[in-house]
Amino acid sequence: MVLSRRDVLKAGAAVSAIAALPSWPARAGFAPQTGKWRKFELSTRLAIENASGVTQAWIPLPAFSEPSWIKPEGSSWSTNAKSAEIVKDPRYGAEFLHVVWNEGEKAPSIEVSSKVATQNRAVDLSRPLGTQTLSDTERHLYLMPTDLIPTDGIVKETSDKIVAGAKSDTDKAHAIYQWIVENCYRDAKTRGCGIGDIANILKSGNFGGKCADINALFVGLARAAGLPARDLYGLRVAPSAFGYKSLGAKNDIVTKAQHCRAEVFLAEFGWVPMDPADVRKVMLEEPPGNLPLTDEKVAEARKTLFGAWEGNWLAYNTAHDLALPGATGPKVGFLMYPEAEVAGERLDCLNADTFKYVITARELAV
């Protein structure tokens, strides 16, 4: 076991350190409030040039539903494929479009249109709601390990150190969140959103990555502490309304705006939104860049993103370890990008320009 980086940077003292943090208020500049729904139309256009052999694709659909904050309104498509059908993963409920073209089709193409209603989320953690429950099936699902998110070994040992002394589920989640913010960092060199191989992250002592790494680490540490938690894989679809240039889509072309968030289930509140990865994104990218933890914008994000997030983002699914039907390539750790194979060869989903696909988003009147 390699736990270094100052022995997980004094993890055993995490809870006492958190108690000493200033209780700064999230100013009006970053204070998402519930109550105002927004509707977005998402268009995914895929066109593969000079195809040979059988071409097929798997396109994630924004089908995750939670009536309090996100409501999918269905998808439609036009294509020159011989077949296109919605597939629903039986374990996580993830939905994606499986498209297959005729072997002689040289220019496979499809355009998928989806509509989703979203709103801001804000959980008042000073007002417990009473005992909240999960079904046995959900609890098992969101406590179990995945291929990239184990809950034993170095993950369990790290989690135990972080939550030592925590007296409630909320205290445990808070300790893990603060540890992530303090010890991880956003690595601009990471491709896409990262891989999410959390055991190797901890073993290496290099806690850098992007959202699929940093928020996956939160999820794994939470599960190892006995807290149901999940990644939500999705896409930013609009600029931030709170002045954060780093926390929103830059324009209506959102091809590279994928972002995963996290939730943890707390006994007195139910599912609570988390996004420690975005705190580190603010530090790295918010102008003028490389901001310290003491910067006001960082402090606000750190406070707000434990229990709230902005509704300029939509979720595709919470799935892990998906075997794509009909694929010859390996299963995927998560499905947040379009995937495709040409003549049995998997295309690079992170290279949209070569792949080739374009995703756009526009806001509709509610």
Short mmCIF file of C-alpha atoms in Angstrom, two decimals:
data_model
loop_
_atom_site.label_atom_id
_atom_site.label_comp_id
_atom_site.label_asym_id
_atom_site.label_seq_id
_atom_site.Cartn_x
_atom_site.Cartn_y
_atom_site.Cartn_z
CA MET A 1 0.00 0.00 0.00
CA VAL A 2 1.26 3.46 -0.95
CA LEU A 3 -0.54 6.12 0.99
CA SER A 4 2.02 8.87 1.01
CA ARG A 5 1.29 12.41 -0.09
CA ARG A 6 1.90 13.38 3.51
CA ASP A 7 0.10 10.18 4.56
CA VAL A 8 -3.09 11.20 2.81
CA LEU A 9 -2.38 14.66 4.07
CA LYS A 10 -3.29 14.17 7.69
CA ALA A 11 -6.50 12.32 6.90
CA GLY A 12 -6.98 11.25 10.48
CA ALA A 13 -7.38 14.89 11.51
CA ALA A 14 -9.94 15.66 8.82
CA VAL A 15 -13.03 15.88 11.01
CA SER A 16 -11.48 18.19 13.59
CA ALA A 17 -10.08 20.36 10.81
CA ILE A 18 -13.50 20.63 9.20
CA ALA A 19 -15.03 21.78 12.45
CA ALA A 20 -12.62 24.70 12.41
CA LEU A 21 -13.50 25.82 8.88
CA PRO A 22 -15.14 29.24 8.63
CA SER A 23 -18.88 29.04 7.97
CA TRP A 24 -18.77 31.58 5.15
CA PRO A 25 -22.13 32.15 3.48
CA ALA A 26 -22.49 31.48 -0.23
CA ARG A 27 -23.11 35.03 -1.47
CA ALA A 28 -25.73 35.83 -4.07
CA GLY A 29 -23.01 35.30 -6.67
CA PHE A 30 -23.30 31.52 -6.22
CA ALA A 31 -26.47 30.51 -4.42
CA PRO A 32 -28.57 28.14 -6.55
CA GLN A 33 -32.21 28.03 -5.46
CA THR A 34 -34.93 25.60 -6.46
CA GLY A 35 -38.24 26.58 -8.00
CA LYS A 36 -37.51 27.67 -11.57
CA TRP A 37 -37.53 24.99 -14.23
CA ARG A 38 -35.56 25.26 -17.47
CA LYS A 39 -35.93 23.17 -20.62
CA PHE A 40 -33.15 22.21 -23.02
CA GLU A 41 -33.04 20.54 -26.38
CA LEU A 42 -29.94 18.45 -27.00
CA SER A 43 -28.88 17.46 -30.50
CA THR A 44 -26.22 14.80 -31.13
CA ARG A 45 -25.10 14.55 -34.77
CA LEU A 46 -22.83 11.65 -35.67
CA ALA A 47 -21.30 11.16 -39.13
CA ILE A 48 -18.59 8.59 -39.86
CA GLU A 49 -16.63 9.10 -43.05
CA ASN A 50 -15.21 6.39 -45.31
CA ALA A 51 -16.66 3.56 -43.26
CA SER A 52 -15.99 -0.04 -44.17
CA GLY A 53 -17.53 -3.22 -42.88
CA VAL A 54 -20.28 -3.07 -40.30
CA THR A 55 -20.60 0.24 -38.44
CA GLN A 56 -22.53 0.57 -35.19
CA ALA A 57 -22.85 3.22 -32.49
CA TRP A 58 -24.10 3.57 -28.95
CA ILE A 59 -25.31 7.06 -28.07
CA PRO A 60 -26.16 7.92 -24.43
CA LEU A 61 -29.60 9.43 -23.92
CA PRO A 62 -30.45 11.90 -21.13
CA ALA A 63 -32.95 9.57 -19.49
CA PHE A 64 -32.06 9.90 -15.80
CA SER A 65 -35.20 10.96 -13.95
CA GLU A 66 -35.61 12.51 -10.52
CA PRO A 67 -38.85 14.54 -10.41
CA SER A 68 -37.50 17.07 -7.92
CA TRP A 69 -34.79 18.32 -10.30
CA ILE A 70 -34.63 16.56 -13.70
CA LYS A 71 -37.36 15.33 -16.05
CA PRO A 72 -36.43 13.70 -19.37
CA GLU A 73 -38.98 14.37 -22.09
CA GLY A 74 -37.96 11.79 -24.66
CA SER A 75 -35.75 11.46 -27.71
CA SER A 76 -36.26 11.17 -31.46
CA TRP A 77 -33.84 10.60 -34.35
CA SER A 78 -33.30 10.48 -38.07
CA THR A 79 -30.72 8.18 -39.63
CA ASN A 80 -29.66 6.18 -42.67
CA ALA A 81 -29.03 3.15 -40.42
CA LYS A 82 -30.80 -0.15 -40.94
CA SER A 83 -31.79 -0.22 -37.25
CA ALA A 84 -31.86 2.10 -34.25
CA GLU A 85 -33.36 1.06 -30.94
CA ILE A 86 -33.32 2.34 -27.38
CA VAL A 87 -31.61 -0.08 -25.00
CA LYS A 88 -32.15 0.11 -21.24
CA ASP A 89 -29.48 -1.30 -18.97
CA PRO A 90 -31.24 -3.62 -16.50
CA ARG A 91 -29.03 -2.77 -13.52
CA TYR A 92 -28.77 1.03 -13.58
CA GLY A 93 -31.62 1.93 -15.91
CA ALA A 94 -29.24 3.77 -18.25
CA GLU A 95 -30.69 4.33 -21.71
CA PHE A 96 -28.76 4.59 -24.95
CA LEU A 97 -29.50 4.33 -28.64
CA HIS A 98 -27.93 1.33 -30.36
CA VAL A 99 -27.55 2.04 -34.07
CA VAL A 100 -26.43 -0.43 -36.76
CA TRP A 101 -25.74 0.45 -40.41
CA ASN A 102 -25.67 -1.82 -43.43
CA GLU A 103 -22.23 -3.21 -44.20
CA GLY A 104 -22.01 -1.29 -47.47
CA GLU A 105 -22.91 2.10 -46.00
CA LYS A 106 -19.94 4.41 -46.64
CA ALA A 107 -21.29 7.46 -44.80
CA PRO A 108 -23.17 6.35 -41.68
CA SER A 109 -25.01 9.23 -40.02
CA ILE A 110 -27.61 9.92 -37.37
CA GLU A 111 -29.03 12.93 -35.57
CA VAL A 112 -30.62 12.43 -32.16
CA SER A 113 -32.77 15.09 -30.51
CA SER A 114 -33.60 14.96 -26.79
CA LYS A 115 -35.50 17.30 -24.51
CA VAL A 116 -34.91 17.60 -20.77
CA ALA A 117 -36.29 19.85 -18.02
CA THR A 118 -33.95 20.72 -15.16
CA GLN A 119 -33.74 23.05 -12.19
CA ASN A 120 -31.21 24.10 -9.56
CA ARG A 121 -30.72 21.94 -6.51
CA ALA A 122 -30.19 23.19 -2.97
CA VAL A 123 -30.50 21.00 0.14
CA ASP A 124 -30.70 22.89 3.43
CA LEU A 125 -28.46 20.75 5.61
CA SER A 126 -29.47 22.70 8.70
CA ARG A 127 -33.02 21.32 8.43
CA PRO A 128 -33.19 17.51 8.63
CA LEU A 129 -36.18 16.00 6.87
CA GLY A 130 -36.55 13.01 9.16
CA THR A 131 -35.49 9.48 8.33
CA GLN A 132 -35.16 8.92 4.58
CA THR A 133 -35.00 5.42 3.13
CA LEU A 134 -33.66 3.61 0.10
CA SER A 135 -34.95 0.28 -1.16
CA ASP A 136 -32.72 -2.69 -0.40
CA THR A 137 -31.95 -2.96 -4.13
CA GLU A 138 -30.87 0.68 -4.41
CA ARG A 139 -28.83 0.54 -1.22
CA HIS A 140 -26.98 -2.53 -2.45
CA LEU A 141 -26.40 -1.00 -5.89
CA TYR A 142 -24.96 2.25 -4.58
CA LEU A 143 -22.76 0.60 -1.96
CA MET A 144 -21.29 -2.09 -4.22
CA PRO A 145 -17.83 -1.82 -5.78
CA THR A 146 -17.33 -1.47 -9.53
CA ASP A 147 -14.35 -2.35 -11.68
CA LEU A 148 -12.85 1.12 -11.27
CA ILE A 149 -14.34 1.98 -7.86
CA PRO A 150 -13.37 -0.73 -5.35
CA THR A 151 -14.39 -0.31 -1.74
CA ASP A 152 -11.75 -2.46 -0.07
CA GLY A 153 -7.98 -2.30 0.25
CA ILE A 154 -6.44 1.15 0.00
CA VAL A 155 -9.84 2.74 -0.64
CA LYS A 156 -11.29 1.38 2.61
CA GLU A 157 -8.13 2.20 4.57
CA THR A 158 -8.12 5.78 3.28
CA SER A 159 -11.83 6.21 3.95
CA ASP A 160 -11.48 4.92 7.51
CA LYS A 161 -8.76 7.47 8.24
CA ILE A 162 -10.76 10.33 6.78
CA VAL A 163 -14.00 9.63 8.66
CA ALA A 164 -12.38 8.71 11.98
CA GLY A 165 -14.27 10.60 14.67
CA ALA A 166 -17.28 11.45 12.49
CA LYS A 167 -20.50 11.01 14.44
CA SER A 168 -23.12 10.97 11.68
CA ASP A 169 -23.56 10.19 8.01
CA THR A 170 -23.50 13.90 7.26
CA ASP A 171 -20.23 14.31 9.16
CA LYS A 172 -18.71 11.42 7.20
CA ALA A 173 -19.77 12.87 3.85
CA HIS A 174 -18.50 16.30 4.87
CA ALA A 175 -15.14 14.90 5.94
CA ILE A 176 -14.70 13.05 2.63
CA TYR A 177 -15.77 16.08 0.59
CA GLN A 178 -13.33 18.37 2.38
CA TRP A 179 -10.52 15.84 2.08
CA ILE A 180 -11.10 15.65 -1.67
CA VAL A 181 -11.08 19.45 -2.00
CA GLU A 182 -7.91 19.74 0.08
CA ASN A 183 -5.93 16.91 -1.49
CA CYS A 184 -6.99 16.38 -5.09
CA TYR A 185 -6.31 18.70 -8.00
CA ARG A 186 -7.57 19.16 -11.53
CA ASP A 187 -4.96 18.05 -14.05
CA ALA A 188 -5.41 19.88 -17.36
CA LYS A 189 -3.40 17.16 -19.14
CA THR A 190 -5.97 14.45 -18.36
CA ARG A 191 -7.86 13.36 -21.47
CA GLY A 192 -11.60 13.88 -21.48
CA CYS A 193 -13.04 13.67 -17.99
CA GLY A 194 -10.56 11.05 -16.82
CA ILE A 195 -10.83 7.30 -16.26
CA GLY A 196 -11.95 7.02 -12.64
CA ASP A 197 -9.50 4.29 -11.54
CA ILE A 198 -9.52 5.35 -7.90
CA ALA A 199 -7.38 2.59 -6.39
CA ASN A 200 -4.52 3.46 -8.73
CA ILE A 201 -4.97 7.15 -7.96
CA LEU A 202 -4.53 6.44 -4.24
CA LYS A 203 -1.68 3.98 -4.75
CA SER A 204 0.23 6.42 -6.92
CA GLY A 205 0.01 9.23 -4.38
CA ASN A 206 -0.82 11.51 -7.33
CA PHE A 207 -4.34 12.75 -6.70
CA GLY A 208 -4.74 14.61 -9.98
CA GLY A 209 -7.38 14.13 -12.65
CA LYS A 210 -10.71 15.49 -13.79
CA CYS A 211 -14.32 15.01 -12.75
CA ALA A 212 -14.56 11.28 -13.55
CA ASP A 213 -11.50 10.76 -11.34
CA ILE A 214 -12.13 13.22 -8.51
CA ASN A 215 -15.86 12.67 -8.06
CA ALA A 216 -15.41 8.90 -8.49
CA LEU A 217 -12.92 9.06 -5.62
CA PHE A 218 -15.57 10.80 -3.51
CA VAL A 219 -18.08 8.08 -4.41
CA GLY A 220 -15.68 5.25 -3.62
CA LEU A 221 -14.58 6.71 -0.28
CA ALA A 222 -18.23 7.31 0.66
CA ARG A 223 -19.26 3.75 -0.23
CA ALA A 224 -16.31 2.40 1.75
CA ALA A 225 -17.62 4.40 4.72
CA GLY A 226 -21.05 2.79 4.38
CA LEU A 227 -22.71 5.73 2.62
CA PRO A 228 -24.66 4.97 -0.58
CA ALA A 229 -23.21 7.24 -3.28
CA ARG A 230 -23.26 7.49 -7.06
CA ASP A 231 -21.71 9.23 -10.02
CA LEU A 232 -24.09 10.98 -12.40
CA TYR A 233 -22.62 11.18 -15.91
CA GLY A 234 -23.87 14.12 -17.93
CA LEU A 235 -23.28 17.31 -19.86
CA ARG A 236 -23.11 21.06 -19.24
CA VAL A 237 -25.70 22.72 -21.49
CA ALA A 238 -25.63 26.44 -20.63
CA PRO A 239 -23.37 29.10 -19.11
CA SER A 240 -23.43 29.56 -15.37
CA ALA A 241 -25.90 32.21 -14.22
CA PHE A 242 -23.68 32.95 -11.22
CA GLY A 243 -20.64 34.41 -12.90
CA TYR A 244 -18.46 31.28 -12.93
CA LYS A 245 -16.91 31.00 -16.38
CA SER A 246 -15.47 27.60 -15.51
CA LEU A 247 -18.80 26.07 -14.45
CA GLY A 248 -20.86 26.29 -17.61
CA ALA A 249 -20.96 25.68 -21.33
CA LYS A 250 -19.14 28.36 -23.30
CA ASN A 251 -21.63 28.37 -26.20
CA ASP A 252 -24.27 26.16 -27.80
CA ILE A 253 -21.67 23.67 -29.06
CA VAL A 254 -21.27 21.34 -26.08
CA THR A 255 -19.39 18.48 -27.78
CA LYS A 256 -16.65 18.60 -25.13
CA ALA A 257 -18.74 19.83 -22.18
CA GLN A 258 -19.18 16.41 -20.53
CA HIS A 259 -19.17 16.54 -16.75
CA CYS A 260 -20.00 14.00 -14.06
CA ARG A 261 -21.33 14.96 -10.65
CA ALA A 262 -21.86 12.97 -7.47
CA GLU A 263 -24.58 12.33 -4.94
CA VAL A 264 -24.51 10.78 -1.49
CA PHE A 265 -27.52 9.40 0.37
CA LEU A 266 -27.76 10.83 3.88
CA ALA A 267 -30.19 9.33 6.37
CA GLU A 268 -31.80 12.67 7.32
CA PHE A 269 -31.86 14.27 3.86
CA GLY A 270 -32.03 11.63 1.12
CA TRP A 271 -29.90 12.16 -1.99
CA VAL A 272 -27.65 15.18 -1.58
CA PRO A 273 -25.71 16.78 -4.48
CA MET A 274 -21.93 17.01 -4.31
CA ASP A 275 -19.28 18.29 -6.70
CA PRO A 276 -15.80 18.54 -5.16
CA ALA A 277 -14.30 18.19 -8.66
CA ASP A 278 -15.84 21.52 -9.66
CA VAL A 279 -14.22 23.23 -6.69
CA ARG A 280 -10.85 22.20 -8.08
CA LYS A 281 -11.98 23.26 -11.58
CA VAL A 282 -12.73 26.73 -10.22
CA MET A 283 -9.25 26.85 -8.69
CA LEU A 284 -7.52 25.90 -11.93
CA GLU A 285 -9.64 27.64 -14.56
CA GLU A 286 -11.58 30.54 -13.10
CA PRO A 287 -9.91 33.76 -14.28
CA PRO A 288 -7.15 34.66 -13.75
CA GLY A 289 -6.43 30.97 -13.07
CA ASN A 290 -4.58 28.94 -10.42
CA LEU A 291 -6.60 30.43 -7.58
CA PRO A 292 -5.78 29.47 -3.98
CA LEU A 293 -8.26 27.79 -1.65
CA THR A 294 -8.56 31.11 0.18
CA ASP A 295 -9.84 32.96 -2.90
CA GLU A 296 -13.41 34.19 -2.43
CA LYS A 297 -14.76 32.47 -5.56
CA VAL A 298 -13.18 29.18 -4.49
CA ALA A 299 -14.51 29.55 -0.95
CA GLU A 300 -18.02 30.12 -2.30
CA ALA A 301 -17.82 27.12 -4.62
CA ARG A 302 -16.47 24.96 -1.81
CA LYS A 303 -19.34 25.91 0.47
CA THR A 304 -22.08 25.72 -2.16
CA LEU A 305 -21.15 22.49 -3.91
CA PHE A 306 -21.64 20.49 -0.72
CA GLY A 307 -25.42 20.27 -0.99
CA ALA A 308 -26.23 22.32 -4.10
CA TRP A 309 -25.54 22.68 -7.79
CA GLU A 310 -26.74 24.71 -10.73
CA GLY A 311 -29.33 23.41 -13.21
CA ASN A 312 -27.28 24.27 -16.31
CA TRP A 313 -26.32 20.59 -16.56
CA LEU A 314 -28.21 17.42 -17.37
CA ALA A 315 -27.61 13.79 -16.41
CA TYR A 316 -27.44 10.84 -18.77
CA ASN A 317 -27.15 7.99 -16.26
CA THR A 318 -25.40 6.53 -13.20
CA ALA A 319 -24.13 3.37 -14.91
CA HIS A 320 -20.80 1.59 -14.55
CA ASP A 321 -19.19 -1.37 -16.32
CA LEU A 322 -21.54 -1.40 -19.31
CA ALA A 323 -21.27 -4.14 -21.92
CA LEU A 324 -22.45 -2.54 -25.16
CA PRO A 325 -24.76 -4.92 -27.02
CA GLY A 326 -23.26 -6.19 -30.26
CA ALA A 327 -19.84 -4.70 -29.53
CA THR A 328 -16.60 -6.54 -30.18
CA GLY A 329 -14.60 -4.16 -27.97
CA PRO A 330 -14.50 -4.17 -24.16
CA LYS A 331 -17.20 -2.91 -21.83
CA VAL A 332 -17.01 0.75 -20.86
CA GLY A 333 -16.41 1.98 -17.32
CA PHE A 334 -19.12 4.60 -17.83
CA LEU A 335 -21.21 5.90 -20.74
CA MET A 336 -20.93 9.67 -21.12
CA TYR A 337 -19.71 9.94 -24.72
CA PRO A 338 -21.01 8.46 -27.97
CA GLU A 339 -19.27 5.18 -28.73
CA ALA A 340 -18.85 3.53 -32.14
CA GLU A 341 -17.15 0.63 -33.88
CA VAL A 342 -16.21 0.37 -37.57
CA ALA A 343 -15.44 -3.12 -38.85
CA GLY A 344 -15.05 -4.28 -35.26
CA GLU A 345 -12.61 -1.51 -34.28
CA ARG A 346 -13.63 0.84 -31.45
CA LEU A 347 -13.28 4.53 -32.32
CA ASP A 348 -11.74 7.01 -29.90
CA CYS A 349 -14.77 8.59 -28.22
CA LEU A 350 -12.62 11.44 -26.86
CA ASN A 351 -11.62 12.59 -30.33
CA ALA A 352 -14.91 14.02 -31.59
CA ASP A 353 -13.30 15.68 -34.61
CA THR A 354 -12.04 12.36 -35.99
CA PHE A 355 -14.92 10.22 -34.73
CA LYS A 356 -16.88 12.41 -35.89
CA TYR A 357 -19.71 13.85 -33.78
CA VAL A 358 -21.09 17.24 -32.71
CA ILE A 359 -23.39 17.92 -29.74
CA THR A 360 -25.35 21.17 -29.46
CA ALA A 361 -27.73 22.47 -26.81
CA ARG A 362 -30.31 25.22 -26.84
CA GLU A 363 -32.66 26.46 -24.18
CA LEU A 364 -36.39 26.33 -24.90
CA ALA A 365 -39.22 28.36 -23.45
CA VAL A 366 -40.87 26.62 -20.51
#
